[in-house]
Amino acid sequence: MTGGYAHSLSSALPKSVKIVEVGPRDGLQNEKAVPLEVKVELINQLSKTGLAHIESGAFVLAKKIPQMADSDLVFQHIQRKANVSYSALTPNLKGLEQAIASNVDEVAVFTSASESFCQRNINCSIAESLERFKPVIALANEHSIPVRGYLSCVIDCPYDGATDPEVVANLAKQMLDIGCYEVSLGDTIGTGTPLRVATMLETVLTHCPKQHIAVHFHDTYGQAIANIYQALLMGISTIDSSVAGLGGCPYAKGASGNVATEDVVYLCEGIGVETGVDISMLNKVKNYVLNTIKQENNVSCRTS
Ligand code: HMG
Ligand code: MG
């Protein structure tokens, strides 16, 4: 029997969460080149843990992100499980056409709440990016492919400084309005702390339904789990994470890995929020990552 305070906290939490595993994309885009067979094995192992969504690649400019250049081969070789959605980033129509040819289950478009990051990451303004997404979403709809949206730098931008929560809220709403089924809010450089995250989410949730909002924390200062707990208390029930904390962003100097999936599962299960993920199997995947990718690259996570 919990006391009044603990009870009021636990009654604010969602009953279950969906975890979006971004390790094979957000994680590996920031590691030195990983062999195709290791990527495929990583995704196959993740598929057996109970994770329902695995972001498995990106159809982006190879010159910019060479780590993702073999995404078509990744999709060709993985053993797909029926209850898992395998997704990829598609910044434009060219990316989407490649994703369709690779038979992806869903795609994601991505922009930023700060202009400088948007320019460096996808070579256009925020407004141009939203225009660019419209035909992407239209073609995806024709193929019955759901489109997720990412909004980066929702707390701070490495170039422009602090981000105004109203800007985040407006852009998240616009992304939902143009047809993204969900917007994942990225603390790209991991500088958020729970009260700033609360302020940002409070503003977003006045414009957007909480069931269409996900959170995506990088763990630069070890704040990701605290921030996720804050988001859970505000009713957010989709969380992005990366097995073994792989990750970072090549266009965000200092950004460290994503929050580790095994830490998110441990937190959620420990506070009575179901994840559907088998933590012992997930820990085996973490060991696989530590023994292959991390050992091979001899770094925890490169910070660019
Ligand atoms: P651009 O140079 O402006 O594109 O790149 P363009 O339309 O001017 O075309 C230039 C050339 O690129 C052409 O080839 C196109 O065909 C080719 P050329 O005629 O010169 O031979 N091209 C492509 N090739 C492959 N795939 C494509 C593609 N599109 C055009 N899709 C573009 C614009 C968006 C493509 C580029 O800037 C890009 O690929 N950026 C991606 C950067 C990226 O992947 N960043 C990391 C992911 S975002 C992230 O990590 C944040 C997140 O985790 C959330 C968070 O943490 O905040 C999601
Ligand atoms: Mg990220």
PDB file of N, CA, C and O and ligand atoms in Angstrom, residues 22 25-26 29 55 58-65 68 89-96 98 109-111 117 119-124 132 150-154 184-189 216-218 240 248-251 258, ligand 1:
ATOM      1  N   VAL A  22      15.967   3.311 -31.350  1.00  0.00           N
ATOM      2  CA  VAL A  22      16.608   4.063 -32.437  1.00  0.00           C
ATOM      3  C   VAL A  22      18.107   3.729 -32.566  1.00  0.00           C
ATOM      4  O   VAL A  22      18.807   4.352 -33.363  1.00  0.00           O
ATOM      5  N   ARG A  25      19.821   3.235 -35.963  1.00  0.00           N
ATOM      6  CA  ARG A  25      19.921   4.454 -36.783  1.00  0.00           C
ATOM      7  C   ARG A  25      20.645   5.567 -36.012  1.00  0.00           C
ATOM      8  O   ARG A  25      21.781   5.899 -36.302  1.00  0.00           O
ATOM      9  N   ASP A  26      20.015   6.086 -34.971  1.00  0.00           N
ATOM     10  CA  ASP A  26      20.618   7.222 -34.261  1.00  0.00           C
ATOM     11  C   ASP A  26      21.937   6.789 -33.614  1.00  0.00           C
ATOM     12  O   ASP A  26      22.903   7.550 -33.558  1.00  0.00           O
ATOM     13  N   GLN A  29      24.651   5.893 -36.565  1.00  0.00           N
ATOM     14  CA  GLN A  29      25.070   7.028 -37.409  1.00  0.00           C
ATOM     15  C   GLN A  29      26.223   7.800 -36.772  1.00  0.00           C
ATOM     16  O   GLN A  29      26.864   8.615 -37.414  1.00  0.00           O
ATOM     17  N   GLU A  55      13.914   1.522 -35.415  1.00  0.00           N
ATOM     18  CA  GLU A  55      14.368   2.394 -36.498  1.00  0.00           C
ATOM     19  C   GLU A  55      15.668   1.793 -37.016  1.00  0.00           C
ATOM     20  O   GLU A  55      16.664   1.725 -36.293  1.00  0.00           O
ATOM     21  N   ALA A  58      18.512   4.892 -42.515  1.00  0.00           N
ATOM     22  CA  ALA A  58      18.177   6.239 -42.985  1.00  0.00           C
ATOM     23  C   ALA A  58      18.543   6.336 -44.451  1.00  0.00           C
ATOM     24  O   ALA A  58      19.648   5.928 -44.859  1.00  0.00           O
ATOM     25  N   PHE A  59      17.604   6.878 -45.251  1.00  0.00           N
ATOM     26  CA  PHE A  59      17.863   7.080 -46.680  1.00  0.00           C
ATOM     27  C   PHE A  59      18.215   8.543 -46.880  1.00  0.00           C
ATOM     28  O   PHE A  59      17.383   9.363 -47.240  1.00  0.00           O
ATOM     29  N   VAL A  60      19.464   8.831 -46.562  1.00  0.00           N
ATOM     30  CA  VAL A  60      19.978  10.205 -46.561  1.00  0.00           C
ATOM     31  C   VAL A  60      21.227  10.250 -47.430  1.00  0.00           C
ATOM     32  O   VAL A  60      21.691   9.218 -47.940  1.00  0.00           O
ATOM     33  N   LEU A  61      21.769  11.452 -47.575  1.00  0.00           N
ATOM     34  CA  LEU A  61      22.942  11.657 -48.417  1.00  0.00           C
ATOM     35  C   LEU A  61      24.144  10.911 -47.815  1.00  0.00           C
ATOM     36  O   LEU A  61      24.576  11.212 -46.709  1.00  0.00           O
ATOM     37  N   ALA A  62      24.700   9.963 -48.576  1.00  0.00           N
ATOM     38  CA  ALA A  62      25.810   9.157 -48.061  1.00  0.00           C
ATOM     39  C   ALA A  62      27.026  10.022 -47.743  1.00  0.00           C
ATOM     40  O   ALA A  62      27.791   9.738 -46.824  1.00  0.00           O
ATOM     41  N   LYS A  63      27.163  11.117 -48.506  1.00  0.00           N
ATOM     42  CA  LYS A  63      28.284  12.033 -48.271  1.00  0.00           C
ATOM     43  C   LYS A  63      28.199  12.620 -46.858  1.00  0.00           C
ATOM     44  O   LYS A  63      29.199  12.874 -46.217  1.00  0.00           O
ATOM     45  N   LYS A  64      26.959  12.822 -46.393  1.00  0.00           N
ATOM     46  CA  LYS A  64      26.781  13.432 -45.068  1.00  0.00           C
ATOM     47  C   LYS A  64      26.822  12.387 -43.959  1.00  0.00           C
ATOM     48  O   LYS A  64      27.409  12.612 -42.899  1.00  0.00           O
ATOM     49  N   ILE A  65      26.167  11.264 -44.179  1.00  0.00           N
ATOM     50  CA  ILE A  65      26.092  10.230 -43.135  1.00  0.00           C
ATOM     51  C   ILE A  65      26.486   8.882 -43.760  1.00  0.00           C
ATOM     52  O   ILE A  65      25.625   8.042 -44.076  1.00  0.00           O
ATOM     53  N   MET A  68      25.042   5.297 -42.822  1.00  0.00           N
ATOM     54  CA  MET A  68      23.708   4.808 -43.194  1.00  0.00           C
ATOM     55  C   MET A  68      23.621   4.421 -44.675  1.00  0.00           C
ATOM     56  O   MET A  68      22.560   4.079 -45.169  1.00  0.00           O
ATOM     57  N   LEU A  89      14.592   6.850 -41.651  1.00  0.00           N
ATOM     58  CA  LEU A  89      14.486   8.293 -41.892  1.00  0.00           C
ATOM     59  C   LEU A  89      14.441   8.559 -43.390  1.00  0.00           C
ATOM     60  O   LEU A  89      15.209   7.965 -44.156  1.00  0.00           O
ATOM     61  N   THR A  90      13.563   9.484 -43.768  1.00  0.00           N
ATOM     62  CA  THR A  90      13.461   9.887 -45.179  1.00  0.00           C
ATOM     63  C   THR A  90      13.293  11.408 -45.232  1.00  0.00           C
ATOM     64  O   THR A  90      12.214  11.913 -45.005  1.00  0.00           O
ATOM     65  N   PRO A  91      14.370  12.143 -45.509  1.00  0.00           N
ATOM     66  CA  PRO A  91      14.290  13.601 -45.454  1.00  0.00           C
ATOM     67  C   PRO A  91      13.558  14.229 -46.633  1.00  0.00           C
ATOM     68  O   PRO A  91      13.165  15.385 -46.558  1.00  0.00           O
ATOM     69  N   ASN A  92      13.412  13.463 -47.721  1.00  0.00           N
ATOM     70  CA  ASN A  92      12.801  14.030 -48.940  1.00  0.00           C
ATOM     71  C   ASN A  92      12.249  12.890 -49.797  1.00  0.00           C
ATOM     72  O   ASN A  92      12.321  11.713 -49.407  1.00  0.00           O
ATOM     73  N   LEU A  93      11.729  13.282 -50.990  1.00  0.00           N
ATOM     74  CA  LEU A  93      11.109  12.266 -51.851  1.00  0.00           C
ATOM     75  C   LEU A  93      12.101  11.199 -52.296  1.00  0.00           C
ATOM     76  O   LEU A  93      11.768  10.024 -52.355  1.00  0.00           O
ATOM     77  N   LYS A  94      13.320  11.652 -52.564  1.00  0.00           N
ATOM     78  CA  LYS A  94      14.329  10.671 -52.999  1.00  0.00           C
ATOM     79  C   LYS A  94      14.534   9.600 -51.919  1.00  0.00           C
ATOM     80  O   LYS A  94      14.603   8.412 -52.209  1.00  0.00           O
ATOM     81  N   GLY A  95      14.619  10.059 -50.679  1.00  0.00           N
ATOM     82  CA  GLY A  95      14.770   9.115 -49.561  1.00  0.00           C
ATOM     83  C   GLY A  95      13.559   8.204 -49.435  1.00  0.00           C
ATOM     84  O   GLY A  95      13.694   6.996 -49.213  1.00  0.00           O
ATOM     85  N   LEU A  96      12.377   8.796 -49.604  1.00  0.00           N
ATOM     86  CA  LEU A  96      11.162   7.974 -49.477  1.00  0.00           C
ATOM     87  C   LEU A  96      11.094   6.919 -50.577  1.00  0.00           C
ATOM     88  O   LEU A  96      10.720   5.770 -50.328  1.00  0.00           O
ATOM     89  N   GLN A  98      13.511   5.438 -52.020  1.00  0.00           N
ATOM     90  CA  GLN A  98      14.423   4.346 -51.650  1.00  0.00           C
ATOM     91  C   GLN A  98      13.815   3.496 -50.529  1.00  0.00           C
ATOM     92  O   GLN A  98      13.944   2.274 -50.516  1.00  0.00           O
ATOM     93  N   VAL A 109      10.133  11.819 -41.102  1.00  0.00           N
ATOM     94  CA  VAL A 109      10.710  13.068 -41.610  1.00  0.00           C
ATOM     95  C   VAL A 109      11.282  13.805 -40.407  1.00  0.00           C
ATOM     96  O   VAL A 109      10.875  13.552 -39.272  1.00  0.00           O
ATOM     97  N   PHE A 110      12.229  14.701 -40.642  1.00  0.00           N
ATOM     98  CA  PHE A 110      12.863  15.338 -39.494  1.00  0.00           C
ATOM     99  C   PHE A 110      13.262  16.765 -39.790  1.00  0.00           C
ATOM    100  O   PHE A 110      13.823  17.074 -40.826  1.00  0.00           O
ATOM    101  N   THR A 111      12.931  17.633 -38.838  1.00  0.00           N
ATOM    102  CA  THR A 111      13.313  19.026 -38.930  1.00  0.00           C
ATOM    103  C   THR A 111      13.749  19.491 -37.547  1.00  0.00           C
ATOM    104  O   THR A 111      14.011  18.664 -36.669  1.00  0.00           O
ATOM    105  N   PHE A 117      20.442  24.688 -36.800  1.00  0.00           N
ATOM    106  CA  PHE A 117      20.582  23.229 -36.822  1.00  0.00           C
ATOM    107  C   PHE A 117      19.913  22.665 -38.063  1.00  0.00           C
ATOM    108  O   PHE A 117      20.442  21.759 -38.722  1.00  0.00           O
ATOM    109  N   GLN A 119      19.503  24.060 -40.996  1.00  0.00           N
ATOM    110  CA  GLN A 119      20.350  24.294 -42.160  1.00  0.00           C
ATOM    111  C   GLN A 119      21.495  23.294 -42.212  1.00  0.00           C
ATOM    112  O   GLN A 119      21.774  22.715 -43.258  1.00  0.00           O
ATOM    113  N   ARG A 120      22.152  23.109 -41.093  1.00  0.00           N
ATOM    114  CA  ARG A 120      23.319  22.220 -41.095  1.00  0.00           C
ATOM    115  C   ARG A 120      22.911  20.766 -41.295  1.00  0.00           C
ATOM    116  O   ARG A 120      23.613  19.989 -41.915  1.00  0.00           O
ATOM    117  N   ASN A 121      21.766  20.411 -40.750  1.00  0.00           N
ATOM    118  CA  ASN A 121      21.369  19.002 -40.791  1.00  0.00           C
ATOM    119  C   ASN A 121      20.745  18.621 -42.131  1.00  0.00           C
ATOM    120  O   ASN A 121      21.103  17.608 -42.717  1.00  0.00           O
ATOM    121  N   ILE A 122      19.796  19.442 -42.593  1.00  0.00           N
ATOM    122  CA  ILE A 122      19.095  19.039 -43.824  1.00  0.00           C
ATOM    123  C   ILE A 122      19.141  20.107 -44.925  1.00  0.00           C
ATOM    124  O   ILE A 122      18.415  20.015 -45.911  1.00  0.00           O
ATOM    125  N   ASN A 123      19.999  21.120 -44.717  1.00  0.00           N
ATOM    126  CA  ASN A 123      20.317  22.063 -45.790  1.00  0.00           C
ATOM    127  C   ASN A 123      19.112  22.868 -46.282  1.00  0.00           C
ATOM    128  O   ASN A 123      18.969  23.124 -47.471  1.00  0.00           O
ATOM    129  N   CYS A 124      18.244  23.257 -45.377  1.00  0.00           N
ATOM    130  CA  CYS A 124      17.122  24.131 -45.756  1.00  0.00           C
ATOM    131  C   CYS A 124      16.594  24.799 -44.484  1.00  0.00           C
ATOM    132  O   CYS A 124      16.979  24.432 -43.369  1.00  0.00           O
ATOM    133  N   ARG A 132       8.807  20.634 -47.893  1.00  0.00           N
ATOM    134  CA  ARG A 132       9.425  19.455 -48.497  1.00  0.00           C
ATOM    135  C   ARG A 132       8.737  18.170 -48.002  1.00  0.00           C
ATOM    136  O   ARG A 132       8.675  17.175 -48.702  1.00  0.00           O
ATOM    137  N   TYR A 150      10.165  14.047 -36.536  1.00  0.00           N
ATOM    138  CA  TYR A 150      11.111  14.403 -35.469  1.00  0.00           C
ATOM    139  C   TYR A 150      11.296  15.907 -35.464  1.00  0.00           C
ATOM    140  O   TYR A 150      11.448  16.527 -36.528  1.00  0.00           O
ATOM    141  N   LEU A 151      11.324  16.462 -34.275  1.00  0.00           N
ATOM    142  CA  LEU A 151      11.651  17.874 -34.112  1.00  0.00           C
ATOM    143  C   LEU A 151      12.869  17.940 -33.179  1.00  0.00           C
ATOM    144  O   LEU A 151      12.786  17.527 -32.020  1.00  0.00           O
ATOM    145  N   SER A 152      13.980  18.438 -33.726  1.00  0.00           N
ATOM    146  CA  SER A 152      15.228  18.475 -32.944  1.00  0.00           C
ATOM    147  C   SER A 152      15.354  19.779 -32.164  1.00  0.00           C
ATOM    148  O   SER A 152      14.646  20.754 -32.437  1.00  0.00           O
ATOM    149  N   CYS A 153      16.294  19.784 -31.242  1.00  0.00           N
ATOM    150  CA  CYS A 153      16.683  20.998 -30.501  1.00  0.00           C
ATOM    151  C   CYS A 153      15.494  21.620 -29.761  1.00  0.00           C
ATOM    152  O   CYS A 153      15.329  22.843 -29.760  1.00  0.00           O
ATOM    153  N   VAL A 154      14.683  20.799 -29.125  1.00  0.00           N
ATOM    154  CA  VAL A 154      13.488  21.335 -28.455  1.00  0.00           C
ATOM    155  C   VAL A 154      13.826  22.016 -27.120  1.00  0.00           C
ATOM    156  O   VAL A 154      12.987  22.703 -26.551  1.00  0.00           O
ATOM    157  N   SER A 184       8.135  13.309 -32.431  1.00  0.00           N
ATOM    158  CA  SER A 184       9.100  12.985 -31.391  1.00  0.00           C
ATOM    159  C   SER A 184       9.944  14.228 -31.102  1.00  0.00           C
ATOM    160  O   SER A 184      10.588  14.769 -32.006  1.00  0.00           O
ATOM    161  N   LEU A 185       9.909  14.668 -29.863  1.00  0.00           N
ATOM    162  CA  LEU A 185      10.592  15.908 -29.475  1.00  0.00           C
ATOM    163  C   LEU A 185      12.009  15.576 -29.021  1.00  0.00           C
ATOM    164  O   LEU A 185      12.206  14.884 -28.018  1.00  0.00           O
ATOM    165  N   GLY A 186      12.993  16.083 -29.759  1.00  0.00           N
ATOM    166  CA  GLY A 186      14.378  15.701 -29.499  1.00  0.00           C
ATOM    167  C   GLY A 186      15.152  16.722 -28.681  1.00  0.00           C
ATOM    168  O   GLY A 186      15.300  17.877 -29.093  1.00  0.00           O
ATOM    169  N   ASP A 187      15.642  16.272 -27.528  1.00  0.00           N
ATOM    170  CA  ASP A 187      16.639  17.067 -26.798  1.00  0.00           C
ATOM    171  C   ASP A 187      17.988  16.615 -27.364  1.00  0.00           C
ATOM    172  O   ASP A 187      18.718  15.818 -26.769  1.00  0.00           O
ATOM    173  N   THR A 188      18.284  17.153 -28.520  1.00  0.00           N
ATOM    174  CA  THR A 188      19.366  16.670 -29.375  1.00  0.00           C
ATOM    175  C   THR A 188      20.729  16.711 -28.700  1.00  0.00           C
ATOM    176  O   THR A 188      21.577  15.842 -28.922  1.00  0.00           O
ATOM    177  N   ILE A 189      20.972  17.737 -27.882  1.00  0.00           N
ATOM    178  CA  ILE A 189      22.292  17.833 -27.248  1.00  0.00           C
ATOM    179  C   ILE A 189      22.232  17.477 -25.758  1.00  0.00           C
ATOM    180  O   ILE A 189      23.224  17.613 -25.043  1.00  0.00           O
ATOM    181  N   HIS A 216      12.514  12.173 -26.942  1.00  0.00           N
ATOM    182  CA  HIS A 216      13.760  11.623 -27.502  1.00  0.00           C
ATOM    183  C   HIS A 216      14.914  12.347 -26.794  1.00  0.00           C
ATOM    184  O   HIS A 216      15.241  13.477 -27.147  1.00  0.00           O
ATOM    185  N   PHE A 217      15.467  11.696 -25.787  1.00  0.00           N
ATOM    186  CA  PHE A 217      16.500  12.367 -24.995  1.00  0.00           C
ATOM    187  C   PHE A 217      17.890  11.792 -25.250  1.00  0.00           C
ATOM    188  O   PHE A 217      18.081  10.579 -25.239  1.00  0.00           O
ATOM    189  N   HIS A 218      18.820  12.702 -25.426  1.00  0.00           N
ATOM    190  CA  HIS A 218      20.238  12.316 -25.415  1.00  0.00           C
ATOM    191  C   HIS A 218      20.733  12.556 -23.994  1.00  0.00           C
ATOM    192  O   HIS A 218      20.175  13.362 -23.242  1.00  0.00           O
ATOM    193  N   ASP A 240      11.733   7.319 -27.102  1.00  0.00           N
ATOM    194  CA  ASP A 240      12.806   6.837 -27.985  1.00  0.00           C
ATOM    195  C   ASP A 240      14.028   6.497 -27.127  1.00  0.00           C
ATOM    196  O   ASP A 240      14.349   7.233 -26.173  1.00  0.00           O
ATOM    197  N   GLY A 248      24.089   9.722 -30.810  1.00  0.00           N
ATOM    198  CA  GLY A 248      24.627  11.075 -30.858  1.00  0.00           C
ATOM    199  C   GLY A 248      24.090  11.732 -32.106  1.00  0.00           C
ATOM    200  O   GLY A 248      23.166  11.212 -32.720  1.00  0.00           O
ATOM    201  N   CYS A 249      24.622  12.861 -32.458  1.00  0.00           N
ATOM    202  CA  CYS A 249      24.206  13.467 -33.722  1.00  0.00           C
ATOM    203  C   CYS A 249      25.410  14.152 -34.340  1.00  0.00           C
ATOM    204  O   CYS A 249      26.030  15.014 -33.710  1.00  0.00           O
ATOM    205  N   PRO A 250      25.754  13.788 -35.573  1.00  0.00           N
ATOM    206  CA  PRO A 250      26.934  14.356 -36.210  1.00  0.00           C
ATOM    207  C   PRO A 250      26.836  15.864 -36.414  1.00  0.00           C
ATOM    208  O   PRO A 250      27.839  16.514 -36.646  1.00  0.00           O
ATOM    209  N   TYR A 251      25.619  16.422 -36.378  1.00  0.00           N
ATOM    210  CA  TYR A 251      25.479  17.867 -36.575  1.00  0.00           C
ATOM    211  C   TYR A 251      25.215  18.603 -35.269  1.00  0.00           C
ATOM    212  O   TYR A 251      24.782  19.746 -35.270  1.00  0.00           O
ATOM    213  N   ASN A 258      21.982   8.383 -27.112  1.00  0.00           N
ATOM    214  CA  ASN A 258      20.600   8.408 -26.635  1.00  0.00           C
ATOM    215  C   ASN A 258      20.562   7.745 -25.264  1.00  0.00           C
ATOM    216  O   ASN A 258      21.439   6.974 -24.904  1.00  0.00           O
TER     217      ASN A 258
HETATM  218  P1  HMG B   1      20.921  18.505 -50.317  1.00  0.00           P
HETATM  219  O1  HMG B   1      22.376  18.492 -50.662  1.00  0.00           O
HETATM  220  O2  HMG B   1      20.267  19.797 -50.004  1.00  0.00           O
HETATM  221  O3  HMG B   1      20.069  17.756 -51.449  1.00  0.00           O
HETATM  222  O4  HMG B   1      20.707  17.488 -49.117  1.00  0.00           O
HETATM  223  P2  HMG B   1      19.775  18.177 -52.925  1.00  0.00           P
HETATM  224  O5  HMG B   1      18.319  17.936 -53.139  1.00  0.00           O
HETATM  225  O6  HMG B   1      20.342  19.542 -53.256  1.00  0.00           O
HETATM  226  O7  HMG B   1      20.591  17.085 -53.778  1.00  0.00           O
HETATM  227  C1  HMG B   1      22.020  17.036 -53.777  1.00  0.00           C
HETATM  228  C2  HMG B   1      22.467  15.638 -54.170  1.00  0.00           C
HETATM  229  O8  HMG B   1      22.062  14.726 -53.152  1.00  0.00           O
HETATM  230  C3  HMG B   1      21.848  15.128 -55.467  1.00  0.00           C
HETATM  231  O9  HMG B   1      22.800  14.255 -56.073  1.00  0.00           O
HETATM  232  C4  HMG B   1      20.679  14.302 -54.986  1.00  0.00           C
HETATM  233  O10 HMG B   1      20.295  13.297 -55.889  1.00  0.00           O
HETATM  234  C5  HMG B   1      21.251  13.695 -53.706  1.00  0.00           C
HETATM  235  P3  HMG B   1      23.709  14.754 -57.314  1.00  0.00           P
HETATM  236  O11 HMG B   1      22.741  15.161 -58.367  1.00  0.00           O
HETATM  237  O12 HMG B   1      24.504  15.915 -56.789  1.00  0.00           O
HETATM  238  O13 HMG B   1      24.536  13.554 -57.624  1.00  0.00           O
HETATM  239  N1  HMG B   1      20.209  13.365 -52.725  1.00  0.00           N
HETATM  240  C6  HMG B   1      20.156  12.206 -52.029  1.00  0.00           C
HETATM  241  N2  HMG B   1      20.939  11.118 -52.030  1.00  0.00           N
HETATM  242  C7  HMG B   1      20.573  10.112 -51.195  1.00  0.00           C
HETATM  243  N3  HMG B   1      19.492  10.156 -50.385  1.00  0.00           N
HETATM  244  C8  HMG B   1      18.711  11.231 -50.360  1.00  0.00           C
HETATM  245  C9  HMG B   1      19.023  12.323 -51.213  1.00  0.00           C
HETATM  246  N4  HMG B   1      18.454  13.519 -51.418  1.00  0.00           N
HETATM  247  C10 HMG B   1      19.182  14.152 -52.335  1.00  0.00           C
HETATM  248  N5  HMG B   1      17.638  11.243 -49.564  1.00  0.00           N
HETATM  249  C11 HMG B   1      19.468  16.167 -47.580  1.00  0.00           C
HETATM  250  C12 HMG B   1      19.492  17.425 -48.429  1.00  0.00           C
HETATM  251  C13 HMG B   1      18.311  16.307 -46.628  1.00  0.00           C
HETATM  252  C14 HMG B   1      19.250  14.955 -48.480  1.00  0.00           C
HETATM  253  C15 HMG B   1      20.823  16.020 -46.829  1.00  0.00           C
HETATM  254  O14 HMG B   1      21.132  17.218 -46.189  1.00  0.00           O
HETATM  255  C16 HMG B   1      20.797  14.887 -45.855  1.00  0.00           C
HETATM  256  O15 HMG B   1      20.834  13.714 -46.252  1.00  0.00           O
HETATM  257  N6  HMG B   1      20.740  15.183 -44.548  1.00  0.00           N
HETATM  258  C17 HMG B   1      20.568  14.137 -43.554  1.00  0.00           C
HETATM  259  C18 HMG B   1      21.343  14.441 -42.344  1.00  0.00           C
HETATM  260  C19 HMG B   1      21.095  13.351 -41.326  1.00  0.00           C
HETATM  261  O16 HMG B   1      20.791  12.207 -41.636  1.00  0.00           O
HETATM  262  N7  HMG B   1      21.281  13.736 -40.051  1.00  0.00           N
HETATM  263  C20 HMG B   1      21.149  12.841 -38.947  1.00  0.00           C
HETATM  264  C21 HMG B   1      19.738  12.435 -38.667  1.00  0.00           C
HETATM  265  S1  HMG B   1      18.794  13.641 -37.782  1.00  0.00           S
HETATM  266  C22 HMG B   1      19.117  13.311 -36.116  1.00  0.00           C
HETATM  267  O17 HMG B   1      19.977  12.537 -35.810  1.00  0.00           O
HETATM  268  C23 HMG B   1      18.235  13.948 -35.067  1.00  0.00           C
HETATM  269  C24 HMG B   1      17.217  12.966 -34.449  1.00  0.00           C
HETATM  270  O18 HMG B   1      17.850  11.837 -33.877  1.00  0.00           O
HETATM  271  C25 HMG B   1      16.386  13.665 -33.375  1.00  0.00           C
HETATM  272  C26 HMG B   1      17.245  14.410 -32.329  1.00  0.00           C
HETATM  273  O19 HMG B   1      18.094  13.809 -31.675  1.00  0.00           O
HETATM  274  O20 HMG B   1      17.037  15.629 -32.230  1.00  0.00           O
HETATM  275  C27 HMG B   1      16.226  12.455 -35.533  1.00  0.00           C
END
